[in-house]
mmCIF file of C-alpha atoms in Angstrom:
data_model
loop_
_atom_site.group_PDB
_atom_site.id
_atom_site.type_symbol
_atom_site.label_atom_id
_atom_site.label_comp_id
_atom_site.label_asym_id
_atom_site.label_seq_id
_atom_site.Cartn_x
_atom_site.Cartn_y
_atom_site.Cartn_z
ATOM 1 C CA MET A 1 150.546 -82.311 125.862
ATOM 2 C CA GLN A 2 153.154 -79.794 126.903
ATOM 3 C CA ILE A 3 152.991 -76.242 128.255
ATOM 4 C CA VAL A 4 155.074 -74.248 125.778
ATOM 5 C CA GLY A 5 154.271 -70.684 126.796
ATOM 6 C CA TYR A 6 151.819 -68.319 128.414
ATOM 7 C CA ARG A 7 149.979 -65.105 127.624
ATOM 8 C CA THR A 8 149.499 -62.184 129.969
ATOM 9 C CA GLY A 9 149.117 -58.430 129.949
ATOM 10 C CA PRO A 10 146.418 -56.276 128.341
ATOM 11 C CA GLU A 11 147.171 -57.394 124.781
ATOM 12 C CA HIS A 12 145.990 -60.952 125.427
ATOM 13 C CA ASP A 13 143.515 -62.688 127.669
ATOM 14 C CA PRO A 14 145.640 -64.608 130.224
ATOM 15 C CA ALA A 15 146.241 -68.176 129.092
ATOM 16 C CA LEU A 16 148.608 -71.105 129.104
ATOM 17 C CA VAL A 17 149.810 -72.071 125.632
ATOM 18 C CA ILE A 18 149.605 -75.836 125.226
ATOM 19 C CA ALA A 19 151.007 -77.906 122.372
ATOM 20 C CA GLU A 20 149.750 -81.348 121.379
ATOM 21 C CA ASP A 21 150.921 -83.150 118.254
ATOM 22 C CA GLY A 22 152.242 -79.889 116.830
ATOM 23 C CA VAL A 23 148.978 -77.992 117.344
ATOM 24 C CA LEU A 24 148.813 -75.021 119.717
ATOM 25 C CA ARG A 25 145.846 -74.030 121.830
ATOM 26 C CA ASN A 26 145.257 -71.556 124.634
ATOM 27 C CA GLU A 27 144.035 -72.717 128.041
ATOM 28 C CA PRO A 28 142.184 -69.656 129.411
ATOM 29 C CA LEU A 29 143.131 -68.366 132.855
ATOM 30 C CA ALA A 30 140.073 -66.204 133.454
ATOM 31 C CA PRO A 31 138.858 -65.987 137.071
ATOM 32 C CA GLY A 32 136.705 -68.977 137.951
ATOM 33 C CA THR A 33 138.339 -71.302 135.404
ATOM 34 C CA GLN A 34 138.893 -74.816 136.721
ATOM 35 C CA LEU A 35 142.342 -76.263 135.998
ATOM 36 C CA ALA A 36 142.816 -80.013 136.397
ATOM 37 C CA TYR A 37 146.235 -81.071 135.138
ATOM 38 C CA THR A 38 149.059 -83.078 136.608
ATOM 39 C CA LEU A 39 152.625 -82.063 135.835
ATOM 40 C CA GLY A 40 154.878 -84.747 134.357
ATOM 41 C CA GLU A 41 158.442 -84.538 133.059
ATOM 42 C CA ARG A 42 159.869 -81.141 132.229
ATOM 43 C CA HIS A 43 162.077 -80.435 129.226
ATOM 44 C CA CYS A 44 162.716 -77.755 126.613
ATOM 45 C CA ALA A 45 159.511 -76.183 125.314
ATOM 46 C CA GLY A 46 160.751 -76.425 121.733
ATOM 47 C CA VAL A 47 159.944 -73.935 119.019
ATOM 48 C CA THR A 48 156.962 -72.826 116.955
ATOM 49 C CA VAL A 49 157.507 -72.246 113.225
ATOM 50 C CA ASP A 50 154.720 -70.974 110.970
ATOM 51 C CA GLY A 51 152.126 -71.878 113.578
ATOM 52 C CA THR A 52 153.337 -75.461 114.093
ATOM 53 C CA HIS A 53 155.027 -76.503 117.313
ATOM 54 C CA HIS A 54 158.168 -78.643 117.119
ATOM 55 C CA VAL A 55 159.091 -80.719 120.160
ATOM 56 C CA CYS A 56 162.580 -80.593 121.674
ATOM 57 C CA GLU A 57 163.625 -83.374 124.042
ATOM 58 C CA ASN A 58 166.627 -81.535 125.489
ATOM 59 C CA ALA A 59 166.435 -81.639 129.272
ATOM 60 C CA LYS A 60 167.082 -77.949 129.955
ATOM 61 C CA ALA A 61 163.861 -76.057 130.683
ATOM 62 C CA PRO A 62 162.081 -73.891 129.911
ATOM 63 C CA TYR A 63 164.343 -73.648 126.844
ATOM 64 C CA CYS A 64 167.607 -75.279 125.857
ATOM 65 C CA GLN A 65 170.501 -73.339 124.374
ATOM 66 C CA LEU A 66 169.260 -73.960 120.841
ATOM 67 C CA HIS A 67 165.852 -72.461 121.566
ATOM 68 C CA THR A 68 166.758 -69.580 123.887
ATOM 69 C CA ASP A 69 166.353 -66.141 122.367
ATOM 70 C CA MET A 70 169.095 -63.840 123.594
ATOM 71 C CA TRP A 71 167.738 -60.326 124.100
ATOM 72 C CA PRO A 72 170.723 -57.942 124.025
ATOM 73 C CA CYS A 73 168.850 -55.189 125.874
ATOM 74 C CA ALA A 74 168.491 -57.327 129.012
ATOM 75 C CA ILE A 75 171.973 -56.447 130.241
ATOM 76 C CA CYS A 76 172.443 -53.136 128.418
ATOM 77 C CA THR A 77 173.438 -50.034 130.386
ATOM 78 C CA GLY A 78 173.626 -47.699 127.384
ATOM 79 C CA ASN A 79 177.144 -48.541 126.218
ATOM 80 C CA CYS A 80 176.025 -50.101 122.952
ATOM 81 C CA SER A 81 175.790 -49.493 119.222
ATOM 82 C CA MET A 82 171.965 -49.760 119.282
ATOM 83 C CA PRO A 83 172.026 -53.121 117.465
ATOM 84 C CA ILE A 84 168.279 -53.689 117.033
ATOM 85 C CA ASP A 85 165.578 -51.598 115.368
ATOM 86 C CA ALA A 86 163.706 -51.069 118.636
ATOM 87 C CA CYS A 87 166.708 -49.172 120.039
ATOM 88 C CA HIS A 88 165.959 -46.287 117.692
ATOM 89 C CA GLU A 89 162.385 -45.781 118.897
ATOM 90 C CA GLU A 90 161.269 -43.291 121.519
ATOM 91 C CA HIS A 91 161.575 -44.768 125.023
ATOM 92 C CA ALA A 92 159.988 -44.101 128.399
ATOM 93 C CA VAL A 93 161.815 -44.322 131.713
ATOM 94 C CA TYR A 94 159.479 -45.384 134.521
ATOM 95 C CA LEU A 95 159.282 -46.249 138.191
ATOM 96 C CA ALA A 96 157.218 -49.268 139.251
ATOM 97 C CA ALA A 97 155.960 -50.121 142.732
ATOM 98 C CA PHE A 98 155.404 -53.642 144.041
ATOM 99 C CA ALA A 99 153.609 -53.913 147.354
ATOM 100 C CA PRO A 100 154.419 -53.035 149.958
ATOM 101 C CA ASN A 101 157.611 -51.036 149.331
ATOM 102 C CA ILE A 102 159.709 -52.430 146.462
ATOM 103 C CA PHE A 103 160.390 -49.698 143.911
ATOM 104 C CA LYS A 104 162.227 -50.307 140.637
ATOM 105 C CA VAL A 105 163.325 -48.286 137.647
ATOM 106 C CA GLY A 106 162.827 -49.556 134.120
ATOM 107 C CA VAL A 107 162.618 -48.586 130.473
ATOM 108 C CA THR A 108 160.456 -49.567 127.537
ATOM 109 C CA ARG A 109 159.415 -48.217 124.170
ATOM 110 C CA SER A 110 156.952 -45.418 124.856
ATOM 111 C CA TRP A 111 154.040 -47.060 123.046
ATOM 112 C CA ARG A 112 154.421 -50.213 125.192
ATOM 113 C CA LEU A 113 154.510 -48.493 128.589
ATOM 114 C CA ASP A 114 151.117 -49.588 129.930
ATOM 115 C CA THR A 115 151.578 -53.093 128.516
ATOM 116 C CA ARG A 116 155.065 -53.488 129.969
ATOM 117 C CA LEU A 117 153.943 -52.421 133.432
ATOM 118 C CA ARG A 118 151.055 -54.888 133.414
ATOM 119 C CA GLU A 119 153.332 -57.672 132.140
ATOM 120 C CA GLN A 120 155.465 -57.145 135.238
ATOM 121 C CA GLY A 121 152.470 -57.048 137.575
ATOM 122 C CA ALA A 122 153.253 -53.586 138.930
ATOM 123 C CA ASP A 123 150.826 -52.220 141.525
ATOM 124 C CA ARG A 124 151.679 -48.578 140.879
ATOM 125 C CA ALA A 125 153.904 -46.831 138.352
ATOM 126 C CA ALA A 126 155.064 -43.430 137.189
ATOM 127 C CA HIS A 127 156.365 -42.308 133.801
ATOM 128 C CA ILE A 128 159.235 -39.970 134.687
ATOM 129 C CA LEU A 129 161.115 -39.304 131.453
ATOM 130 C CA THR A 130 160.785 -39.619 127.674
ATOM 131 C CA VAL A 131 163.927 -39.905 125.541
ATOM 132 C CA SER A 132 164.613 -40.310 121.848
ATOM 133 C CA ASP A 133 166.122 -43.810 121.862
ATOM 134 C CA GLY A 134 166.862 -46.915 123.887
ATOM 135 C CA ARG A 135 170.518 -46.118 124.506
ATOM 136 C CA LEU A 136 169.695 -42.847 126.245
ATOM 137 C CA ALA A 137 166.976 -44.588 128.223
ATOM 138 C CA ARG A 138 169.361 -47.305 129.434
ATOM 139 C CA ARG A 139 171.916 -44.718 130.502
ATOM 140 C CA LYS A 140 169.317 -42.886 132.561
ATOM 141 C CA GLU A 141 168.065 -46.162 134.001
ATOM 142 C CA ALA A 142 171.613 -47.099 135.037
ATOM 143 C CA GLU A 143 171.996 -43.785 136.856
ATOM 144 C CA ILE A 144 168.795 -44.256 138.848
ATOM 145 C CA ALA A 145 169.596 -47.940 139.487
ATOM 146 C CA ASN A 146 172.462 -46.803 141.707
ATOM 147 C CA ARG A 147 169.838 -46.288 144.399
ATOM 148 C CA LEU A 148 166.781 -48.204 143.172
ATOM 149 C CA VAL A 149 166.594 -51.787 141.989
ATOM 150 C CA ASP A 150 166.159 -52.448 138.273
ATOM 151 C CA ARG A 151 164.820 -55.975 138.694
ATOM 152 C CA VAL A 152 162.271 -57.580 141.004
ATOM 153 C CA ARG A 153 162.139 -61.360 141.234
ATOM 154 C CA VAL A 154 158.825 -63.204 141.110
ATOM 155 C CA PRO A 155 159.159 -64.638 144.665
ATOM 156 C CA THR A 156 159.450 -61.071 145.964
ATOM 157 C CA LYS A 157 156.329 -60.045 144.055
ATOM 158 C CA ILE A 158 154.417 -63.018 145.472
ATOM 159 C CA THR A 159 155.147 -62.056 149.071
ATOM 160 C CA GLY A 160 153.380 -58.729 148.532
ATOM 161 C CA LEU A 161 150.299 -59.861 146.621
ATOM 162 C CA HIS A 162 148.072 -59.487 149.686
ATOM 163 C CA ARG A 163 149.564 -56.128 150.679
ATOM 164 C CA ALA A 164 148.980 -52.522 149.654
ATOM 165 C CA VAL A 165 151.664 -50.142 148.431
ATOM 166 C CA ASP A 166 153.216 -47.961 151.130
ATOM 167 C CA GLU A 167 151.676 -44.669 150.016
ATOM 168 C CA THR A 168 154.005 -42.483 152.051
ATOM 169 C CA ALA A 169 157.168 -44.100 150.737
ATOM 170 C CA TRP A 170 155.889 -44.097 147.143
ATOM 171 C CA ASN A 171 154.817 -40.453 147.191
ATOM 172 C CA THR A 172 158.097 -39.432 148.803
ATOM 173 C CA LEU A 173 159.995 -41.126 145.983
ATOM 174 C CA LEU A 174 157.902 -39.441 143.299
ATOM 175 C CA GLU A 175 158.691 -36.017 144.739
ATOM 176 C CA GLU A 176 162.261 -36.482 143.487
ATOM 177 C CA PHE A 177 161.176 -36.664 139.837
ATOM 178 C CA ASP A 178 159.223 -34.654 137.282
ATOM 179 C CA VAL A 179 156.381 -37.123 136.900
ATOM 180 C CA ILE A 180 154.672 -37.164 133.506
ATOM 181 C CA GLU A 181 151.926 -39.686 134.294
ATOM 182 C CA THR A 182 151.017 -42.092 137.093
ATOM 183 C CA PHE A 183 149.345 -45.506 136.965
ATOM 184 C CA ASP A 184 147.326 -47.422 139.562
ATOM 185 C CA PHE A 185 146.617 -50.985 138.454
ATOM 186 C CA ASP A 186 143.762 -53.283 139.467
ATOM 187 C CA TYR A 187 144.102 -56.936 138.499
ATOM 188 C CA GLY A 188 140.579 -57.882 139.524
ATOM 189 C CA PHE A 189 141.201 -59.775 142.745
ATOM 190 C CA SER A 190 142.325 -59.205 146.317
ATOM 191 C CA LEU A 191 143.843 -61.495 148.927
ATOM 192 C CA ASP A 192 143.615 -61.466 152.707
ATOM 193 C CA VAL A 193 146.721 -63.556 153.301
ATOM 194 C CA SER A 194 149.940 -64.247 151.456
ATOM 195 C CA PRO A 195 149.527 -67.050 148.897
ATOM 196 C CA ILE A 196 151.835 -70.056 148.984
ATOM 197 C CA ALA A 197 154.380 -70.215 146.184
ATOM 198 C CA GLU A 198 153.891 -73.523 144.381
ATOM 199 C CA THR A 199 154.227 -75.102 140.942
ATOM 200 C CA LEU A 200 150.942 -76.716 139.950
ATOM 201 C CA ALA A 201 148.208 -76.550 137.311
ATOM 202 C CA THR A 202 145.266 -77.595 139.445
ATOM 203 C CA GLY A 203 142.624 -75.466 141.120
ATOM 204 C CA THR A 204 140.211 -72.606 140.579
ATOM 205 C CA VAL A 205 141.753 -69.516 139.006
ATOM 206 C CA VAL A 206 141.516 -66.448 141.245
ATOM 207 C CA GLY A 207 143.338 -64.204 138.790
ATOM 208 C CA THR A 208 146.676 -63.271 137.296
ATOM 209 C CA GLN A 209 149.020 -60.402 138.096
ATOM 210 C CA GLY A 210 151.826 -60.173 135.597
ATOM 211 C CA ARG A 211 153.153 -63.678 135.154
ATOM 212 C CA VAL A 212 151.858 -64.798 138.566
ATOM 213 C CA LEU A 213 148.821 -67.069 138.488
ATOM 214 C CA VAL A 214 146.763 -67.285 141.693
ATOM 215 C CA VAL A 215 144.640 -70.404 142.226
ATOM 216 C CA ARG A 216 142.571 -71.917 145.027
ATOM 217 C CA HIS A 217 143.093 -75.621 145.654
ATOM 218 C CA ALA A 218 142.120 -77.845 148.578
ATOM 219 C CA GLY A 219 141.246 -74.865 150.760
ATOM 220 C CA SER A 220 144.508 -72.969 150.213
ATOM 221 C CA THR A 221 145.596 -70.172 147.907
ATOM 222 C CA TYR A 222 148.665 -70.688 145.721
ATOM 223 C CA ALA A 223 150.768 -68.377 143.569
ATOM 224 C CA VAL A 224 152.308 -69.954 140.486
ATOM 225 C CA ASP A 225 155.048 -68.434 138.342
ATOM 226 C CA LEU A 226 153.740 -69.079 134.830
ATOM 227 C CA ARG A 227 157.271 -69.268 133.448
ATOM 228 C CA GLY A 228 157.894 -72.034 135.965
ATOM 229 C CA LEU A 229 155.226 -74.128 134.215
ATOM 230 C CA VAL A 230 156.721 -73.821 130.735
ATOM 231 C CA GLY A 231 158.199 -77.104 129.545
ATOM 232 C CA TYR A 232 156.095 -79.440 131.664
ATOM 233 C CA GLU A 233 154.295 -82.364 130.067
ATOM 234 C CA LEU A 234 150.650 -82.441 131.132
ATOM 235 C CA GLY A 235 148.316 -85.218 132.177
ATOM 236 C CA ASN A 236 144.571 -84.868 132.620
ATOM 237 C CA GLY A 237 143.230 -84.885 136.157
ATOM 238 C CA GLY A 238 144.132 -82.708 139.124
ATOM 239 C CA THR A 239 147.377 -83.060 140.996
ATOM 240 C CA THR A 240 147.683 -85.667 143.702
ATOM 241 C CA LYS A 241 151.069 -84.528 144.990
ATOM 242 C CA ASP A 242 151.423 -83.218 148.513
ATOM 243 C CA VAL A 243 151.455 -79.422 148.612
ATOM 244 C CA GLN A 244 151.820 -77.075 151.514
ATOM 245 C CA SER A 245 148.515 -75.950 153.013
ATOM 246 C CA SER A 246 147.773 -72.546 154.474
ATOM 247 C CA LEU A 247 146.333 -72.101 157.958
ATOM 248 C CA THR A 248 143.025 -71.099 156.362
ATOM 249 C CA ALA A 249 142.636 -74.650 155.055
ATOM 250 C CA PHE A 250 141.941 -75.981 158.546
#
């Protein structure tokens, strides 16, 4: 068995995608689900063609060079020839808040706005501009990124999972823009203390926020980057490795 992907966001029930002998299945990550896997060797997650998974033994994970999809928009700042069909669709420029006070600018196709924000695990968001295509959106994003970040790393998101958004700072930022719509997301769980960042697939699922999985194990709460699990071979039975414990475990 190998973890070859994950599902998150409103379009799918959260799940790990597991491959075994070419067959894919989803391991649900609904709150209360009990996970009991050990993590073995990690290597490229391979590729799925016509519903069948093909193993790749290359050591680079989660994907080797052969199986890495290069998304040209990832580094685009609007100086492009709009090389993909999605570039020609209407785009939204948005601000996203990650507790307590990390604010980023981003763009997405207008019809994917809510989905994209949930995929990132944003706590709050605001749609601030609608433009005719992706190139214009990236140019506007680049302008705003001179003073706001345009990327928030998962470890930064984890440190704020138990916090609330700084309302004063967020509202002050929004005053600078002509806000079209605001969003306030609830991921169905709350935490009293910061979870411990860890890579494991054992414990009781508390919930997911974006690609962060929160589990309880051995009296502590852990936050797992789902992308960090992709590529691992799985064994049945909970982990026996030593993991850091929180003070609440004692």
